Amino acid sequence: MEQPQEMSVDISGEVKPTENNIPDLVKIGSIPSNLQMDYDTTVYEPVTKSQNFIRFQIDNKGILHSNSKLTISMEAGIAEKSFFPLGVGVNSLIERATLKCGGKTLSEIDDWNFYMAYRSLFVSGENNKERESITTGRIMSYETYYNTSKSTSKTVLSNTAGDGIGIDTGLYVDDGNAADNTKLPTYLSAQKTPVFQISMSDLFPFLKMNQLPLYMLRDPLFVELSLVSATSKKRLSLDNNEAGGKTYNVDLNKVHMLIDHIYYPAEQMEAYAAANPQITLSYHDYSLSKQSLVPAAAANNIRNIGGAGRIVTKIIHSMNNLVDEGETNPFNAYQSEFPDAGGLNVNLNVRYNNEFLYPIDVTNTARIYNLTTLSEGMTPFTSRDGWNREGEATVDTNTIVGYTQSTFLAGNNFYQAHRLNRNERVSGKGIELYTKYDTLSGTNYVQRAWVEYLKIATITNGLLDVYNA
């Protein structure tokens, strides 16, 4: 097939072909090293803002950089010992994230904060401690706890064997006394009104593989964010000694969108637009299905989670304990519970196009962990105890902000993912999720399931269209 010719612009403004091929400016990857690139950072203020909803309008200039940031902070004067949930950080504030252009929705994820609790499992410990704790407020790095204590004579006693693992906050842990309590760094205190950031590619997975050529669009781009209610108790977590029941407001004066606009030489960008009157971008989007369950119903549950007529590549699901939700849990609502020890525990399968994904139901939790690893291409960064309550490695004598670590960490990172590997379009019947959770200890649960499916966006002479693959 003949390669498209590169175009040049003469002094009259007419676009003409040249000898060289035009690099793909909108794909994330390598480009010719001699291609000059420039950028500017524009700080956008919301065109609409409230404690429930925020909208930004992005100018049609240059190419949108995928790592542009949203900055957000809390109002001063809130609870003294409040912090963003350990597993998701500032991501807890956003309930739905939507990217729109010309009346078309490019990307939208419901219960985005719960989805990010799953995504946060794949952030490495060192990245969590050294970067995410500062940028997003997430702090889920593990460390070994040693039995050390200080006597009244200032003599430090210690052993050489780790007594367990726990959250690494970067502060010294004195585990010799059961009453000792691990603290959080001061910069994580919401009362100090730290400004955290959220990457655009986290808000919209579409941008992980594509850079949007804003200069080629006729209509403006809109970013719409629905926030968790200020009175829902799902925005912040509290120290165990702090009284709850308060209202936690976002400081709307500190909400900004920092957009990096990328520019290549004008001749190159005009030539690319002229040579590509239609651009096709493929990406993944997510649809959510959720169901309220009591333990008896969760013990044998079969439900349709959608996906009919779509090319589905992955399923992600969790089981949230409503009793544990709220400000009195360091994870707040953003956890997925494994059943209590004993009994059948868990039994999983997926059925679509009249066939089961697995020949026999999956009951081995190590196998479930492996399936989740295969679905994401990397292992979840959690402990065995945090995954399925086995091993009991989490320290039970140390607390963090007043909460016993072995209590809130154990079995609350049990997220599951399934890769649909047959490369088939799902029939009109949709996808059925088979789950059995035995011996759940709570009274009311919500099972969330995100279906990852393929979408295609086309830009034709400046007009955007979006449809399912």
Tab-separated table of C-alpha atoms in Angstrom, residues 129-388:
chain	number	residue	atom	x	y	z
A	129	LYS	CA	5.215	6.114	49.316
A	130	GLU	CA	7.473	8.487	47.413
A	131	ARG	CA	5.113	9.976	44.846
A	132	GLU	CA	1.413	9.143	45.231
A	133	SER	CA	1.285	10.105	48.914
A	134	ILE	CA	2.290	13.609	47.851
A	135	THR	CA	0.462	13.971	44.531
A	136	THR	CA	-2.839	12.135	45.178
A	137	GLY	CA	-2.877	11.353	48.925
A	138	ARG	CA	-2.753	7.582	48.390
A	139	ILE	CA	-0.540	5.805	50.904
A	140	MET	CA	-0.647	2.021	50.580
A	141	SER	CA	2.995	1.020	50.790
A	142	TYR	CA	3.755	-1.917	53.103
A	143	GLU	CA	6.763	-2.314	55.367
A	144	THR	CA	7.987	-4.845	57.936
A	145	TYR	CA	7.252	-3.912	61.550
A	146	TYR	CA	9.820	-4.815	64.202
A	147	ASN	CA	9.260	-5.147	67.933
A	148	THR	CA	11.130	-2.060	69.086
A	149	SER	CA	10.537	0.066	72.151
A	150	LYS	CA	12.124	2.839	74.158
A	151	SER	CA	12.620	2.382	77.871
A	152	THR	CA	12.605	5.221	80.375
A	153	SER	CA	16.403	5.165	80.279
A	154	LYS	CA	16.302	5.930	76.534
A	155	THR	CA	17.764	2.507	75.753
A	156	VAL	CA	16.394	1.170	72.487
A	157	LEU	CA	15.468	-2.527	72.530
A	158	SER	CA	14.817	-4.377	69.294
A	159	ASN	CA	14.689	-7.783	67.718
A	160	THR	CA	15.921	-8.903	64.315
A	161	ALA	CA	12.796	-10.741	63.175
A	162	GLY	CA	9.903	-8.901	61.585
A	163	ASP	CA	6.733	-9.394	63.620
A	164	GLY	CA	4.415	-8.489	60.775
A	165	ILE	CA	3.715	-5.997	58.015
A	166	GLY	CA	1.744	-2.775	58.010
A	167	ILE	CA	1.307	0.556	56.260
A	168	ASP	CA	4.521	2.489	55.662
A	169	THR	CA	3.733	6.142	56.280
A	170	GLY	CA	7.358	7.216	56.273
A	171	LEU	CA	7.272	7.888	60.015
A	172	TYR	CA	9.022	5.927	62.763
A	173	VAL	CA	6.956	3.093	64.231
A	174	ASP	CA	7.389	2.165	67.900
A	175	ASP	CA	5.727	-1.243	68.062
A	176	GLY	CA	6.901	-2.296	71.505
A	177	ASN	CA	3.792	-0.916	73.163
A	178	ALA	CA	0.366	-2.072	71.980
A	179	ALA	CA	-0.970	1.410	72.607
A	180	ASP	CA	1.487	2.971	70.164
A	181	ASN	CA	-0.159	4.494	67.150
A	182	THR	CA	1.322	5.086	63.697
A	183	LYS	CA	0.627	8.608	62.481
A	184	LEU	CA	0.172	10.058	59.017
A	185	PRO	CA	2.491	12.770	57.674
A	186	THR	CA	1.230	16.282	58.334
A	187	TYR	CA	0.883	17.019	54.614
A	188	LEU	CA	-1.873	14.364	54.382
A	189	SER	CA	-4.086	16.147	56.889
A	190	ALA	CA	-7.089	17.529	55.012
A	191	GLN	CA	-7.318	20.340	57.560
A	192	LYS	CA	-3.994	21.670	56.228
A	193	THR	CA	-5.771	22.049	52.847
A	194	PRO	CA	-3.074	20.394	50.727
A	195	VAL	CA	-3.633	20.687	46.978
A	196	PHE	CA	-3.616	17.270	45.308
A	197	GLN	CA	-3.731	16.411	41.628
A	198	ILE	CA	-5.434	13.861	39.388
A	199	SER	CA	-4.064	12.938	35.969
A	200	MET	CA	-6.324	13.296	32.918
A	201	SER	CA	-5.305	9.806	31.781
A	202	ASP	CA	-6.648	8.429	35.092
A	203	LEU	CA	-9.908	10.306	34.708
A	204	PHE	CA	-10.285	9.097	31.115
A	205	PRO	CA	-8.485	5.854	30.138
A	206	PHE	CA	-9.041	6.931	26.517
A	207	LEU	CA	-6.035	9.233	26.960
A	208	LYS	CA	-3.649	6.467	28.024
A	209	MET	CA	-3.225	5.435	24.393
A	210	ASN	CA	-4.242	8.561	22.472
A	211	GLN	CA	-3.495	12.266	22.462
A	212	LEU	CA	-6.478	14.300	21.286
A	213	PRO	CA	-5.707	16.765	18.430
A	214	LEU	CA	-7.720	19.689	19.766
A	215	TYR	CA	-6.718	21.951	16.875
A	216	MET	CA	-8.536	19.631	14.460
A	217	LEU	CA	-11.886	19.825	16.319
A	218	ARG	CA	-14.644	22.293	15.481
A	219	ASP	CA	-16.447	21.966	18.815
A	220	PRO	CA	-14.961	22.673	22.258
A	221	LEU	CA	-13.972	19.879	24.619
A	222	PHE	CA	-15.790	19.621	27.961
A	223	VAL	CA	-14.628	17.855	31.116
A	224	GLU	CA	-17.515	17.163	33.510
A	225	LEU	CA	-16.994	15.877	37.043
A	226	SER	CA	-19.785	14.785	39.393
A	227	LEU	CA	-18.632	14.926	43.016
A	228	VAL	CA	-19.570	12.731	45.942
A	229	SER	CA	-22.084	14.471	48.200
A	230	ALA	CA	-20.468	16.601	50.908
A	231	THR	CA	-22.725	14.961	53.512
A	232	SER	CA	-22.357	11.350	52.307
A	233	LYS	CA	-19.343	10.641	54.595
A	234	LYS	CA	-17.492	9.240	51.558
A	235	ARG	CA	-15.155	12.171	50.928
A	236	LEU	CA	-12.803	11.828	53.870
A	237	SER	CA	-11.801	9.403	56.610
A	238	LEU	CA	-11.253	10.395	60.235
A	239	ASP	CA	-8.872	9.602	63.043
A	240	ASN	CA	-10.476	7.090	65.403
A	241	ASN	CA	-10.670	9.766	68.095
A	242	GLU	CA	-12.298	12.403	65.871
A	243	ALA	CA	-16.054	13.019	66.002
A	244	GLY	CA	-17.798	12.489	62.654
A	245	GLY	CA	-21.021	13.612	61.054
A	246	LYS	CA	-19.651	16.839	59.587
A	247	THR	CA	-19.888	18.414	56.140
A	248	TYR	CA	-16.675	18.367	54.106
A	249	ASN	CA	-16.638	20.956	51.329
A	250	VAL	CA	-14.253	21.220	48.403
A	251	ASP	CA	-12.512	24.583	48.090
A	252	LEU	CA	-13.925	25.573	44.710
A	253	ASN	CA	-11.395	28.406	44.401
A	254	LYS	CA	-8.591	25.828	44.244
A	255	VAL	CA	-10.156	23.623	41.575
A	256	HIS	CA	-8.245	24.113	38.317
A	257	MET	CA	-7.455	22.186	35.181
A	258	LEU	CA	-3.804	22.453	34.152
A	259	ILE	CA	-3.766	21.529	30.483
A	260	ASP	CA	-0.539	21.064	28.532
A	261	HIS	CA	-1.095	21.937	24.850
A	262	ILE	CA	1.542	20.359	22.588
A	263	TYR	CA	2.624	22.138	19.414
A	264	TYR	CA	4.728	20.981	16.484
A	265	PRO	CA	5.836	23.298	13.676
A	266	ALA	CA	2.723	24.925	12.127
A	267	GLU	CA	3.643	23.567	8.714
A	268	GLN	CA	3.824	20.037	10.131
A	269	MET	CA	0.478	20.307	11.952
A	270	GLU	CA	-1.321	21.767	8.936
A	271	ALA	CA	0.172	19.098	6.715
A	272	TYR	CA	-0.956	16.368	9.109
A	273	ALA	CA	-4.511	17.765	9.197
A	274	ALA	CA	-4.631	18.050	5.405
A	275	ALA	CA	-3.295	14.520	4.887
A	276	ASN	CA	-5.664	13.059	7.490
A	277	PRO	CA	-9.168	14.499	6.902
A	278	GLN	CA	-10.430	11.537	8.932
A	279	ILE	CA	-8.688	10.208	12.042
A	280	THR	CA	-9.776	6.991	13.722
A	281	LEU	CA	-8.926	6.368	17.387
A	282	SER	CA	-9.698	3.070	19.136
A	283	TYR	CA	-9.809	2.789	22.911
A	284	HIS	CA	-11.475	1.136	25.897
A	285	ASP	CA	-14.415	2.499	27.840
A	286	TYR	CA	-16.269	1.127	30.867
A	287	SER	CA	-19.917	0.540	31.713
A	288	LEU	CA	-21.010	-0.112	35.295
A	289	SER	CA	-23.557	-2.539	36.650
A	290	LYS	CA	-24.240	-2.772	40.381
A	291	GLN	CA	-26.565	-4.756	42.600
A	292	SER	CA	-27.542	-4.651	46.258
A	293	LEU	CA	-27.127	-7.983	48.028
A	294	VAL	CA	-27.633	-9.509	51.441
A	295	PRO	CA	-25.324	-12.381	52.484
A	296	ALA	CA	-27.947	-15.024	51.695
A	297	ALA	CA	-28.337	-13.772	48.125
A	298	ALA	CA	-24.577	-13.351	47.679
A	299	ALA	CA	-24.081	-17.029	48.561
A	300	ASN	CA	-25.391	-17.982	45.107
A	301	ASN	CA	-25.810	-15.071	42.721
A	302	ILE	CA	-26.190	-15.029	38.932
A	303	ARG	CA	-26.811	-11.723	37.196
A	304	ASN	CA	-26.503	-10.045	33.823
A	305	ILE	CA	-23.882	-7.288	33.762
A	306	GLY	CA	-24.456	-6.035	30.194
A	307	GLY	CA	-22.065	-5.948	27.257
A	308	ALA	CA	-24.643	-7.065	24.662
A	309	GLY	CA	-23.506	-6.414	21.097
A	310	ARG	CA	-20.097	-5.140	22.198
A	311	ILE	CA	-16.547	-6.435	21.936
A	312	VAL	CA	-15.756	-6.881	25.621
A	313	THR	CA	-12.149	-7.381	26.688
A	314	LYS	CA	-12.304	-7.418	30.499
A	315	ILE	CA	-14.618	-7.584	33.514
A	316	ILE	CA	-13.767	-6.055	36.903
A	317	HIS	CA	-15.930	-6.642	39.968
A	318	SER	CA	-15.923	-6.031	43.717
A	319	MET	CA	-18.054	-6.637	46.811
A	320	ASN	CA	-18.452	-3.592	49.040
A	321	ASN	CA	-19.630	-3.949	52.627
A	322	LEU	CA	-22.051	-1.075	53.320
A	323	VAL	CA	-21.556	-1.467	57.072
A	324	ASP	CA	-17.853	-0.647	56.728
A	325	GLU	CA	-18.463	2.372	54.500
A	326	GLY	CA	-17.950	5.856	55.780
A	327	GLU	CA	-15.574	8.149	57.583
A	328	THR	CA	-14.792	5.727	60.425
A	329	ASN	CA	-12.810	3.424	58.131
A	330	PRO	CA	-9.307	4.329	56.854
A	331	PHE	CA	-10.424	2.897	53.483
A	332	ASN	CA	-13.807	4.617	53.771
A	333	ALA	CA	-16.141	2.940	51.238
A	334	TYR	CA	-13.372	2.032	48.830
A	335	GLN	CA	-12.712	-1.630	49.601
A	336	SER	CA	-13.765	-5.061	48.364
A	337	GLU	CA	-14.399	-7.676	51.011
A	338	PHE	CA	-13.343	-11.289	51.063
A	339	PRO	CA	-15.652	-13.565	53.105
A	340	ASP	CA	-14.741	-14.583	56.632
A	341	ALA	CA	-12.406	-17.544	57.011
A	342	GLY	CA	-14.075	-20.936	56.817
A	343	GLY	CA	-16.660	-22.415	54.455
A	344	LEU	CA	-16.625	-22.383	50.682
A	345	ASN	CA	-15.463	-18.756	50.615
A	346	VAL	CA	-15.598	-17.819	46.905
A	347	ASN	CA	-16.740	-19.431	43.677
A	348	LEU	CA	-16.529	-17.505	40.360
A	349	ASN	CA	-17.341	-17.925	36.675
A	350	VAL	CA	-18.417	-15.893	33.630
A	351	ARG	CA	-20.792	-16.944	30.874
A	352	TYR	CA	-21.293	-15.293	27.482
A	353	ASN	CA	-22.249	-16.481	23.985
A	354	ASN	CA	-23.643	-19.663	25.602
A	355	GLU	CA	-20.239	-20.750	26.930
A	356	PHE	CA	-18.497	-20.432	30.275
A	357	LEU	CA	-15.189	-18.591	30.361
A	358	TYR	CA	-13.742	-21.269	32.687
A	359	PRO	CA	-14.492	-24.981	32.195
A	360	ILE	CA	-15.073	-25.348	35.936
A	361	ASP	CA	-15.837	-22.675	38.517
A	362	VAL	CA	-12.775	-20.996	40.010
A	363	THR	CA	-12.546	-21.489	43.769
A	364	ASN	CA	-8.819	-21.302	44.474
A	365	THR	CA	-8.040	-17.761	45.640
A	366	ALA	CA	-4.467	-18.005	44.372
A	367	ARG	CA	-5.905	-18.797	40.948
A	368	ILE	CA	-8.245	-15.799	41.215
A	369	TYR	CA	-5.214	-13.643	42.040
A	370	ASN	CA	-3.445	-15.033	38.979
A	371	LEU	CA	-6.454	-14.308	36.731
A	372	THR	CA	-6.487	-10.716	37.938
A	373	THR	CA	-2.745	-10.496	37.242
A	374	LEU	CA	-3.224	-11.848	33.704
A	375	SER	CA	-6.043	-9.378	33.076
A	376	GLU	CA	-3.871	-6.376	33.945
A	377	GLY	CA	-0.442	-7.646	32.921
A	378	MET	CA	0.971	-6.990	36.410
A	379	THR	CA	0.430	-8.257	39.944
A	380	PRO	CA	-1.740	-6.428	42.468
A	381	PHE	CA	0.413	-4.798	45.160
A	382	THR	CA	-1.338	-6.158	48.225
A	383	SER	CA	-0.505	-8.628	50.959
A	384	ARG	CA	-1.813	-12.174	51.139
A	385	ASP	CA	-3.710	-11.185	54.253
A	386	GLY	CA	-5.193	-8.153	52.512
A	387	TRP	CA	-6.229	-10.302	49.561
A	388	ASN	CA	-7.970	-13.277	51.142
